[in-house]
Amino acid sequence: MKKLALSDEILLKVDKPARYIGGEVNAVMKDPKEVEIRFAMCFPDVYEVGMSHLGIQILYDMFNQREDTYCERVYSPWVDLDAILREKKIPLFALESQDPVKEFDFLGITLQYEMCYTNVLQILDLSGIPLFSKDRTENDPIVIGGGPCAYNPEPIADFFDCFYIGEGETVYDRVLDEYKENKRAGGSRRDYLERIARIEGIYVPSFYDVEYNPDHTIRSFVPNNPNAQEVIRKQAEMNLSDTYYPEKPLVPYIKPVQDRVVLEIQRGCIRGCRFCQAGMIYRPIRERDVNYLKRMAAAMLRATGQEEISLSSLSSSDYSGLAELVYYLIEEFGSRGVNISLPSLRIDAFALDVMSKVQDIRKSSLTFAPEAGSQRLRDVINKGLDEESILKGAAEAFRGGWNKVKLYFMLGLPTENAEDIEGIAVLADKIAREYYAIPKDRRNGRVSITASTSFFVPKPFTPFQWARMDTAEEYLEKKDLLRQKLKEQLNYKSIRYNWHDANLSVLEGVFARGDRRLSQVICSAYRKGCLYDSWSEYFRFDLWMEAFEENDAEIGFYIHRERDLGERLPWDFIDAGVTKEFFIREYNRAKEEKVTPNCRRACSGCGARVYGGGVCFEERKGDEGYDA
């Protein structure tokens, strides 16, 4: 039996003690004395959120397949345990061995959203690791970051020793091998960082110097070490049917946010929505072989006993083998009580047929993501969805027995006007009318429509990375306009409206496109008590404003201005596989309200062909040309 880092007395004082005891089904247990590398894999949020993340499951399985490596997990302690650890001076520990994180060789932190940055500092602080990389010694772990936020690592660059840009299956083994070689050679911490700085995809922030212009824009960003590369190229695994994937995923003892087996069917997206960072940084689209997926589904369900399997993708409808895979899963596992979850699915005849077989229609709802209320604005963002398709899909669903619909929109999109905002209310009402057009005796009760609006946040590596972001006050004015317009609709009582926190969105925007100077702001906010910022009950915007003021940082500089196309952006040293010329071209097409066809209709020359595979080399299925 392993010795727990927390006593029974402490565990009884905290909410959900199973967050901290480890020992889950399929957890890997090794003898730390028999390995050369100890790697603490961290998700900087509460256990239930982190346990739902597929990326950590993949890397956990991949690292633990190495006989020389023991990968364990660590999550952000909830606020109750956080207080106890500080009071009793108990160091943060990994779940598997319960050993202090500070004793590990690596602390790998996945960065999935910007509002986890103070939780990153919590992890370091509770582990006894200096917050700033410059203050670490030979006795501290190598702190490495990865994930989507690593595509602009600059706001948190001072806290990390290095970043891995891209997908972990490609060069992570080299990163670990170099650590062993450096250790055997008696090399120092700096020697190791110089070794891995030469590996494609690895960014060591301390090996670069930044200078600024009088107007606070970046003048230069240059390497200060001969081992550092001028451009960091994103890593992409091109053969997804012959790489690492966890056949025995971890199964927690308490319910996570996503309580199901996750089967990733493909990576990337062909759609080219101009606001979507994931659709750009995960290019090109790459599919997993359908027979491989069938084998993996069977293995994972057998190893976990889970009763639901989710087919993960940015756009599941675009997977070429979807029908074959789904009908196989229904036939093979449906009779055993296994539910099939199909997120990111376009609502068409196939989707409705499948969902009618795998969902309780009376309990489930359908999701549409028009993103904008007018066709003009949907063309601006290149959504590739028209009103006729939305209404047709809703009508077919209603005739099939559904009466609950979720609609997702954004406020603050580039070129947005009052008519676009009011169009959200009009579209919601039109969908309700489709339901009430069905004879009363064929309806399933009353229709329920939930319209939700998030606030547009321009992200790096999208055509809108130069765009101005609205202020919180502007967002709230637009929200009020929409609420008033909804009240004027015939079916207002059938429509519920939700919206995101405007101040939280503003901060997300700052950190999405910020530079290295923001590290002091983040540190100040953390010292003031900011933690779990993405949780509304703990978000303290007033403390964040104090931190900005104390560090003489202006929010407006980072988000409330349209950036010049010639301005050096903080993330320009990263090659994400899509060229800047493509983004500029798409930004101009957005202003002209021109639609760019999806990748299977026509190649738009984004640059992703350099990876040598995926959709870039498929035979085009349409005959539509691309007018550059």
XYZ file of C-alpha atoms in Angstrom:
628
model
C 0.000 0.000 0.000
C 1.263 3.467 -0.836
C 1.498 6.066 1.893
C -0.965 8.927 1.384
C 0.356 12.476 1.545
C -2.782 13.536 3.419
C -4.010 12.085 6.690
C -7.533 10.755 7.101
C -8.229 13.741 9.332
C -7.416 16.161 6.497
C -9.252 14.135 3.854
C -12.421 14.261 5.964
C -12.227 18.059 6.018
C -12.185 18.591 2.255
C -14.849 18.301 -0.400
C -14.502 15.164 -2.553
C -11.366 13.597 -1.039
C -11.244 11.128 -3.958
C -9.720 13.992 -5.944
C -6.446 13.443 -4.098
C -6.002 9.736 -3.332
C -5.252 8.307 -6.805
C -5.551 4.560 -7.352
C -8.153 4.881 -10.103
C -8.974 2.072 -12.498
C -6.109 1.754 -15.043
C -3.802 4.071 -13.108
C -0.167 3.095 -13.675
C 1.920 2.152 -10.653
C 5.703 1.820 -10.934
C 8.600 1.715 -8.506
C 10.179 5.202 -8.689
C 13.562 3.657 -7.884
C 13.494 1.617 -11.093
C 13.064 4.519 -13.550
C 15.400 7.247 -14.782
C 12.798 9.945 -15.427
C 9.889 11.045 -13.261
C 7.327 13.219 -15.021
C 4.461 14.991 -13.219
C 1.688 15.670 -15.752
C -0.439 18.613 -14.631
C -3.834 19.982 -15.579
C -4.140 23.346 -13.767
C -7.784 23.021 -12.791
C -9.847 20.890 -10.454
C -9.594 17.092 -10.774
C -13.009 16.559 -12.404
C -12.130 18.943 -15.233
C -8.612 17.621 -15.733
C -9.708 13.983 -15.778
C -11.904 14.778 -18.779
C -8.973 15.935 -20.903
C -7.968 13.514 -23.661
C -4.511 15.006 -24.249
C -3.300 14.113 -20.778
C -4.674 10.583 -21.129
C -2.689 10.154 -24.373
C 0.587 11.490 -22.953
C 0.136 9.586 -19.675
C -0.189 6.339 -21.615
C 2.617 7.248 -24.022
C 5.146 8.160 -21.321
C 4.326 5.169 -19.152
C 4.958 2.790 -22.050
C 8.606 3.771 -21.644
C 10.333 1.504 -19.142
C 12.655 4.346 -18.121
C 9.862 6.834 -17.337
C 7.186 7.079 -14.659
C 4.465 9.600 -15.505
C 2.132 10.637 -12.700
C -0.615 13.236 -12.457
C -1.283 16.381 -10.483
C -4.291 18.725 -10.555
C -5.066 22.036 -8.887
C -6.196 21.479 -5.306
C -9.631 22.925 -4.666
C -9.732 26.030 -2.459
C -10.386 24.026 0.718
C -7.302 21.839 0.353
C -5.273 24.786 -0.943
C -5.774 26.522 2.394
C -4.844 23.386 4.374
C -1.666 22.739 2.356
C -0.509 26.299 3.014
C -1.421 26.259 6.689
C 0.256 22.928 7.417
C 3.096 23.476 4.926
C 2.357 20.226 3.064
C 3.987 20.220 -0.415
C 1.802 19.498 -3.424
C 2.037 15.859 -4.447
C 1.382 13.557 -7.389
C -1.584 11.200 -7.226
C 0.121 7.899 -8.015
C 3.038 7.892 -5.557
C 1.917 10.799 -3.339
C 5.502 12.096 -3.626
C 6.116 15.878 -3.682
C 6.055 17.364 -7.190
C 9.313 19.182 -6.458
C 11.123 15.809 -6.386
C 10.225 15.073 -10.030
C 12.452 15.646 -13.052
C 9.688 17.321 -15.073
C 6.508 19.218 -14.355
C 4.477 19.280 -17.578
C 1.532 21.686 -17.585
C -1.175 21.614 -20.248
C -2.570 25.052 -21.099
C -6.091 24.657 -22.429
C -7.528 28.095 -21.647
C -6.099 31.470 -20.689
C -7.986 31.836 -17.436
C -6.031 28.999 -15.812
C -2.842 31.079 -15.562
C -3.139 31.876 -11.849
C -3.726 28.157 -11.242
C -0.381 27.500 -12.946
C 1.232 29.720 -10.314
C -0.712 27.917 -7.586
C 0.776 24.597 -8.742
C 4.308 26.014 -8.711
C 3.843 27.798 -5.399
C 2.373 24.831 -3.525
C 5.112 22.602 -4.954
C 7.845 24.852 -3.611
C 9.092 25.643 -7.116
C 10.085 29.299 -7.753
C 7.430 31.018 -9.868
C 9.934 32.552 -12.298
C 12.209 30.247 -14.285
C 15.212 32.550 -13.716
C 15.070 31.757 -9.986
C 15.142 27.961 -10.310
C 18.121 25.820 -9.373
C 19.452 22.387 -10.250
C 17.128 20.969 -7.591
C 13.924 22.099 -9.332
C 11.988 20.200 -12.022
C 12.074 21.312 -15.640
C 8.747 23.124 -16.103
C 7.380 22.553 -19.611
C 4.135 23.886 -21.068
C 2.003 22.716 -23.975
C -1.516 22.850 -25.373
C -3.415 25.471 -27.408
C -2.400 28.428 -25.219
C 1.244 27.606 -25.921
C 0.699 29.039 -29.414
C 1.123 32.401 -27.711
C 3.204 31.522 -24.669
C 4.508 35.051 -24.090
C 2.211 36.229 -21.231
C 3.432 33.264 -19.153
C 6.854 32.751 -20.756
C 8.732 33.872 -17.632
C 7.150 31.081 -15.573
C 8.237 28.220 -17.868
C 11.597 26.709 -18.681
C 10.362 25.576 -22.094
C 7.295 24.983 -24.220
C 6.370 22.151 -26.556
C 4.575 23.605 -29.587
C 2.283 21.058 -31.236
C 1.231 17.449 -30.799
C 3.112 15.362 -28.260
C 3.454 12.137 -30.244
C 6.203 13.525 -32.482
C 9.330 14.602 -30.563
C 8.527 14.156 -26.866
C 10.562 10.932 -26.808
C 13.586 12.941 -27.964
C 12.960 15.494 -25.215
C 13.074 12.715 -22.612
C 16.030 10.943 -24.218
C 18.044 14.155 -24.189
C 17.350 14.498 -20.471
C 18.873 11.086 -19.812
C 21.882 11.851 -21.985
C 22.446 15.189 -20.282
C 22.169 13.582 -16.856
C 24.682 10.866 -17.751
C 27.070 13.484 -19.101
C 26.827 15.430 -15.850
C 25.239 18.366 -17.642
C 23.526 21.275 -15.910
C 19.973 22.560 -16.196
C 21.132 25.101 -18.783
C 23.008 22.411 -20.714
C 19.780 20.446 -21.000
C 17.774 23.445 -22.173
C 20.419 24.095 -24.840
C 20.130 20.482 -25.995
C 16.363 20.575 -26.428
C 16.351 24.089 -27.900
C 17.783 22.440 -31.012
C 14.764 20.097 -31.280
C 12.115 21.295 -33.704
C 9.018 22.427 -31.811
C 10.756 23.298 -28.530
C 10.814 26.916 -27.350
C 13.036 28.043 -24.468
C 11.906 31.599 -23.563
C 15.085 32.555 -21.679
C 17.048 32.103 -24.913
C 15.278 35.069 -26.563
C 15.378 38.822 -25.988
C 12.460 41.183 -26.622
C 12.767 44.916 -27.256
C 9.854 47.341 -27.465
C 9.102 50.525 -29.380
C 8.050 53.764 -27.628
C 4.414 52.939 -28.490
C 4.808 49.593 -26.612
C 4.697 47.438 -29.742
C 7.480 44.888 -30.245
C 10.604 46.203 -31.975
C 12.578 42.958 -32.061
C 12.462 39.357 -30.891
C 15.797 37.598 -31.365
C 17.616 34.542 -29.981
C 20.388 35.238 -27.453
C 21.714 31.668 -27.529
C 23.269 29.933 -30.567
C 21.196 26.806 -29.899
C 17.879 28.649 -30.129
C 15.960 28.531 -33.404
C 14.676 31.735 -34.974
C 11.376 30.039 -35.866
C 9.661 27.349 -33.785
C 7.730 24.976 -36.045
C 4.571 23.283 -34.814
C 4.730 19.512 -34.486
C 1.946 17.461 -36.096
C 1.474 13.688 -36.024
C 0.494 12.697 -39.546
C -0.225 8.972 -39.047
C -2.978 8.879 -36.456
C -3.705 5.195 -37.027
C -0.220 4.112 -36.050
C 0.599 6.127 -32.970
C -0.127 6.290 -29.253
C -3.704 6.103 -27.973
C -4.795 4.839 -24.545
C -6.484 1.440 -24.822
C -6.955 1.514 -21.053
C -8.039 5.058 -20.141
C -8.122 6.163 -16.541
C -11.500 5.799 -14.816
C -12.010 8.100 -11.810
C -13.884 7.179 -8.654
C -15.894 10.404 -8.777
C -17.851 11.751 -11.716
C -15.726 13.928 -14.020
C -17.106 16.669 -16.263
C -17.089 14.226 -19.201
C -17.928 10.777 -17.824
C -17.334 8.639 -20.890
C -14.770 6.959 -23.109
C -13.422 9.402 -25.691
C -12.571 8.168 -29.172
C -10.743 10.800 -31.242
C -11.774 10.108 -34.832
C -9.707 12.835 -36.527
C -7.708 16.001 -35.927
C -8.160 19.300 -37.664
C -11.084 20.839 -39.501
C -11.824 21.620 -43.135
C -14.276 24.438 -42.446
C -12.025 27.487 -42.068
C -14.153 29.534 -39.665
C -12.201 32.764 -39.319
C -12.719 33.113 -35.560
C -11.655 29.554 -34.693
C -8.100 29.034 -33.490
C -8.440 25.243 -33.179
C -9.531 24.971 -36.801
C -6.315 26.693 -37.868
C -3.624 25.361 -35.516
C -4.695 21.722 -35.942
C -4.466 21.813 -39.731
C -4.275 19.757 -41.860
C -7.250 17.533 -41.125
C -6.132 13.929 -40.570
C -8.447 10.978 -40.154
C -7.954 7.806 -38.140
C -8.663 4.568 -40.018
C -12.185 3.321 -39.323
C -11.037 -0.237 -38.556
C -8.480 1.147 -36.102
C -11.273 3.090 -34.407
C -13.468 0.008 -34.173
C -10.672 -1.895 -32.426
C -9.924 0.983 -30.064
C -13.592 1.440 -29.154
C -13.930 -2.215 -28.216
C -10.691 -2.186 -26.220
C -11.517 0.981 -24.276
C -15.061 -0.074 -23.400
C -13.772 -3.456 -22.272
C -11.018 -1.887 -20.130
C -13.200 0.739 -18.459
C -16.729 -0.610 -18.180
C -17.990 2.805 -19.270
C -21.545 3.092 -20.577
C -20.955 5.908 -23.043
C -18.488 6.555 -25.843
C -17.947 9.992 -27.375
C -16.639 10.481 -30.909
C -14.293 13.438 -30.572
C -13.584 15.858 -33.421
C -13.843 19.530 -34.284
C -16.372 18.606 -36.980
C -17.501 14.994 -36.725
C -19.756 15.207 -39.783
C -16.671 15.674 -41.973
C -15.165 12.325 -40.988
C -15.461 10.173 -44.116
C -16.095 6.913 -42.254
C -18.619 8.299 -39.779
C -21.656 6.325 -40.949
C -19.758 3.018 -40.984
C -18.271 3.655 -37.540
C -21.487 4.823 -35.900
C -23.647 2.004 -37.217
C -20.966 -0.482 -36.128
C -21.002 0.954 -32.606
C -24.798 0.842 -32.462
C -24.933 -2.748 -33.672
C -22.025 -3.958 -31.554
C -22.626 -2.101 -28.281
C -26.113 -0.609 -28.369
C -27.710 -3.798 -27.048
C -25.248 -3.701 -24.118
C -26.575 -0.351 -22.972
C -23.679 1.738 -24.337
C -24.694 5.244 -25.370
C -22.968 7.024 -28.256
C -22.241 10.753 -27.969
C -21.800 12.714 -31.181
C -20.604 16.255 -30.510
C -19.786 18.665 -33.342
C -22.334 17.076 -35.660
C -24.286 18.871 -38.357
C -27.983 18.233 -38.024
C -29.035 16.319 -41.142
C -30.976 13.155 -41.962
C -28.064 10.892 -40.988
C -27.478 12.670 -37.685
C -31.149 12.519 -36.729
C -31.353 8.847 -37.635
C -28.353 8.069 -35.446
C -29.472 10.217 -32.521
C -32.929 8.680 -32.552
C -31.222 5.309 -32.011
C -28.823 6.378 -29.270
C -30.603 9.132 -27.331
C -33.743 9.506 -25.286
C -35.450 12.112 -27.450
C -37.629 13.356 -24.621
C -34.582 14.164 -22.492
C -31.988 15.223 -25.028
C -31.522 18.498 -26.854
C -30.052 19.367 -30.226
C -27.284 21.907 -30.675
C -26.913 24.398 -33.511
C -24.031 26.878 -33.696
C -24.967 29.572 -36.242
C -22.506 31.934 -34.418
C -24.092 35.010 -36.063
C -27.663 36.182 -36.506
C -27.441 37.360 -40.119
C -26.234 35.672 -43.280
C -24.009 38.665 -43.973
C -22.108 38.166 -40.732
C -21.975 34.387 -41.164
C -20.249 35.065 -44.481
C -17.828 37.454 -42.752
C -16.751 34.729 -40.325
C -16.844 32.046 -43.057
C -19.262 29.888 -41.094
C -20.416 28.020 -44.213
C -23.975 27.708 -42.896
C -27.067 29.395 -44.280
C -30.428 30.084 -42.672
C -32.233 27.624 -44.925
C -30.030 24.764 -43.679
C -30.550 25.788 -40.047
C -34.335 25.937 -40.374
C -34.489 22.720 -42.391
C -32.415 20.868 -39.785
C -34.595 22.185 -36.963
C -37.804 21.258 -38.782
C -36.603 17.694 -39.415
C -35.594 17.367 -35.771
C -38.942 18.629 -34.539
C -40.783 16.195 -36.795
C -38.554 13.459 -35.373
C -39.746 14.175 -31.836
C -37.206 16.653 -30.434
C -38.453 19.781 -28.722
C -35.293 21.150 -27.099
C -32.741 23.211 -29.053
C -29.559 24.975 -27.968
C -28.302 27.835 -30.130
C -24.776 29.265 -29.836
C -23.870 32.758 -31.039
C -21.105 35.323 -30.574
C -21.450 39.040 -29.938
C -18.750 41.507 -30.956
C -17.660 39.866 -34.203
C -15.781 42.079 -36.693
C -18.082 44.340 -38.785
C -21.083 43.492 -36.534
C -23.969 45.971 -36.534
C -27.347 46.275 -34.784
C -29.118 44.360 -37.541
C -26.779 41.407 -37.045
C -27.503 41.373 -33.309
C -31.248 41.634 -33.773
C -30.982 38.813 -36.298
C -30.152 36.420 -33.444
C -33.577 37.047 -31.912
C -35.295 36.767 -35.272
C -33.567 33.459 -36.070
C -34.460 31.992 -32.668
C -38.088 32.933 -33.281
C -38.050 31.419 -36.783
C -36.818 28.137 -35.320
C -39.652 28.169 -32.782
C -42.116 28.791 -35.617
C -40.852 25.669 -37.377
C -41.930 23.710 -34.308
C -45.382 25.262 -34.062
C -45.930 24.646 -37.781
C -46.283 20.952 -36.872
C -49.884 19.889 -36.132
C -50.518 20.062 -32.380
C -51.303 16.356 -32.021
C -47.837 15.511 -33.434
C -45.835 17.787 -31.153
C -43.860 16.628 -28.134
C -45.140 19.256 -25.704
C -43.835 22.810 -25.815
C -40.677 23.817 -27.614
C -37.711 24.973 -25.526
C -35.004 27.080 -27.176
C -31.907 28.235 -25.314
C -29.927 30.955 -27.055
C -26.443 31.560 -25.630
C -24.009 34.290 -26.582
C -20.313 34.323 -25.859
C -18.254 37.441 -26.468
C -15.882 37.284 -29.414
C -12.228 36.989 -28.415
C -9.683 37.419 -31.258
C -7.121 34.619 -31.048
C -3.586 34.205 -32.434
C -3.233 32.247 -35.661
C -6.652 33.218 -36.972
C -7.579 35.742 -39.673
C -9.015 37.920 -36.881
C -5.769 38.087 -34.880
C -5.447 41.776 -35.821
C -9.077 42.677 -35.022
C -10.228 45.059 -32.327
C -12.098 43.506 -29.401
C -15.080 45.248 -27.845
C -14.965 46.711 -24.354
C -17.042 45.110 -21.593
C -19.407 48.084 -21.759
C -19.936 47.621 -25.500
C -20.602 43.933 -24.996
C -23.211 44.612 -22.326
C -24.957 47.184 -24.527
C -25.205 44.560 -27.281
C -26.470 41.987 -24.812
C -29.191 44.400 -23.668
C -30.167 45.127 -27.276
C -30.544 41.407 -27.941
C -32.593 40.830 -24.772
C -34.967 43.596 -25.785
C -35.306 42.220 -29.316
C -36.030 38.727 -27.960
C -38.893 40.135 -25.878
C -40.462 41.467 -29.076
C -40.627 38.040 -30.718
C -43.865 36.084 -31.020
C -42.421 33.032 -29.277
C -40.469 34.894 -26.595
C -41.780 32.674 -23.786
C -40.248 29.634 -25.504
C -36.797 31.237 -25.699
C -34.308 31.414 -22.866
C -31.236 33.652 -23.145
C -27.814 33.111 -21.515
C -24.653 35.174 -21.894
C -21.025 34.990 -20.786
C -19.319 37.243 -18.270
C -18.017 40.285 -20.174
C -15.137 41.055 -17.794
C -13.904 37.472 -17.940
C -13.943 37.633 -21.750
C -11.948 40.865 -21.685
C -9.210 39.252 -19.597
C -9.203 36.206 -21.848
C -8.635 38.542 -24.780
C -5.728 40.280 -23.053
C -3.916 37.020 -22.301
C -4.733 35.495 -25.694
C -2.807 38.229 -27.536
C -0.573 39.578 -24.789
C 3.215 39.816 -24.575
C 5.885 38.951 -22.034
C 5.270 42.036 -19.902
C 2.012 40.521 -18.640
C 3.805 37.963 -16.464
C 4.177 40.571 -13.731
C 0.450 41.338 -13.904
C -0.434 37.660 -13.573
C 1.970 37.243 -10.664
C 0.540 40.300 -8.895
C -3.029 39.075 -9.347
C -2.092 35.676 -7.954
C -0.404 37.265 -4.940
C -3.599 39.243 -4.318
C -5.625 36.035 -4.185
C -6.813 35.457 -7.774
C -7.355 31.750 -8.356
C -9.812 29.605 -10.316
C -10.559 32.641 -12.491
C -12.693 30.610 -14.914
C -15.046 29.767 -12.020
C -17.521 32.635 -11.649
C -17.799 32.275 -7.854
C -14.049 32.930 -7.471
C -13.430 35.429 -10.262
C -12.231 38.769 -8.814
C -12.126 41.350 -11.586
C -11.406 44.128 -9.064
C -8.177 42.434 -7.990
C -7.147 41.981 -11.613
C -7.697 45.693 -12.243
C -5.466 46.506 -9.275
C -2.763 44.237 -10.710
C -2.904 45.960 -14.109
C -2.736 49.398 -12.517
C 0.172 48.510 -10.222
C 2.192 47.209 -13.177
C 1.320 50.130 -15.444
C -0.264 47.789 -17.997
C -3.094 49.058 -20.178
C -5.827 46.652 -21.210
C -6.813 48.818 -24.162
C -3.368 48.460 -25.743
C -3.750 44.689 -25.928
C -7.331 44.359 -27.168
C -9.240 47.592 -27.845
C -7.339 48.580 -30.980
C -7.112 47.100 -34.446
C -3.509 46.049 -34.978
C -1.610 47.070 -38.063
C -0.962 44.226 -40.470
C 2.729 45.088 -40.383
C 3.008 45.048 -36.582
C 5.269 42.390 -35.077
C 2.975 40.135 -33.049
C 4.177 38.381 -29.870
C 3.671 34.949 -31.451
C 5.237 35.688 -34.850
C 8.259 33.488 -34.054
C 6.016 30.393 -34.135
C 5.187 28.624 -37.412
C 1.809 27.004 -36.814
C 1.675 25.529 -40.317
C -0.609 28.230 -41.725
C 1.057 31.237 -43.328
C 0.620 34.838 -42.286
C -0.119 35.682 -45.920
C -3.127 33.345 -45.777
C -4.421 34.984 -42.603
C -4.083 38.454 -44.152
C -5.881 37.276 -47.276
C -8.693 35.801 -45.179
C -8.960 38.955 -43.058
C -9.419 41.005 -46.198
C -11.973 38.525 -47.569
C -13.879 38.824 -44.290
C -14.107 42.590 -44.693
C -15.336 42.000 -48.252
C -17.899 39.452 -46.956
C -16.451 36.758 -49.206
C -16.769 33.080 -48.354
C -13.781 30.739 -48.734
C -14.764 27.137 -49.625
C -13.839 24.325 -47.274
C -10.676 22.296 -47.846
C -12.484 19.448 -49.586
C -14.084 21.818 -52.080
C -10.951 23.733 -53.002
C -7.450 24.280 -51.635
C -7.053 27.835 -50.385
C -3.270 27.620 -50.138
C -3.030 28.058 -46.355
C 0.408 26.434 -46.155
C -0.500 23.196 -44.343
C 0.662 21.110 -47.339
C 4.169 21.291 -45.885
C 3.198 18.501 -43.486
C 2.899 16.133 -46.431
C -0.416 14.468 -45.705
C -4.037 14.729 -44.660
C -6.755 16.484 -46.611
C -4.144 18.554 -48.485
C -3.412 15.535 -50.640
C -6.931 14.197 -51.111
C -8.684 14.412 -54.434
C -11.006 17.418 -54.340
C -14.658 16.471 -54.102
C -16.055 19.652 -55.558
C -15.335 21.722 -58.622
C -15.531 25.114 -56.984
C -12.480 27.259 -57.590
C -10.872 29.569 -55.070
C -10.768 33.223 -55.994
C -7.761 34.643 -54.172
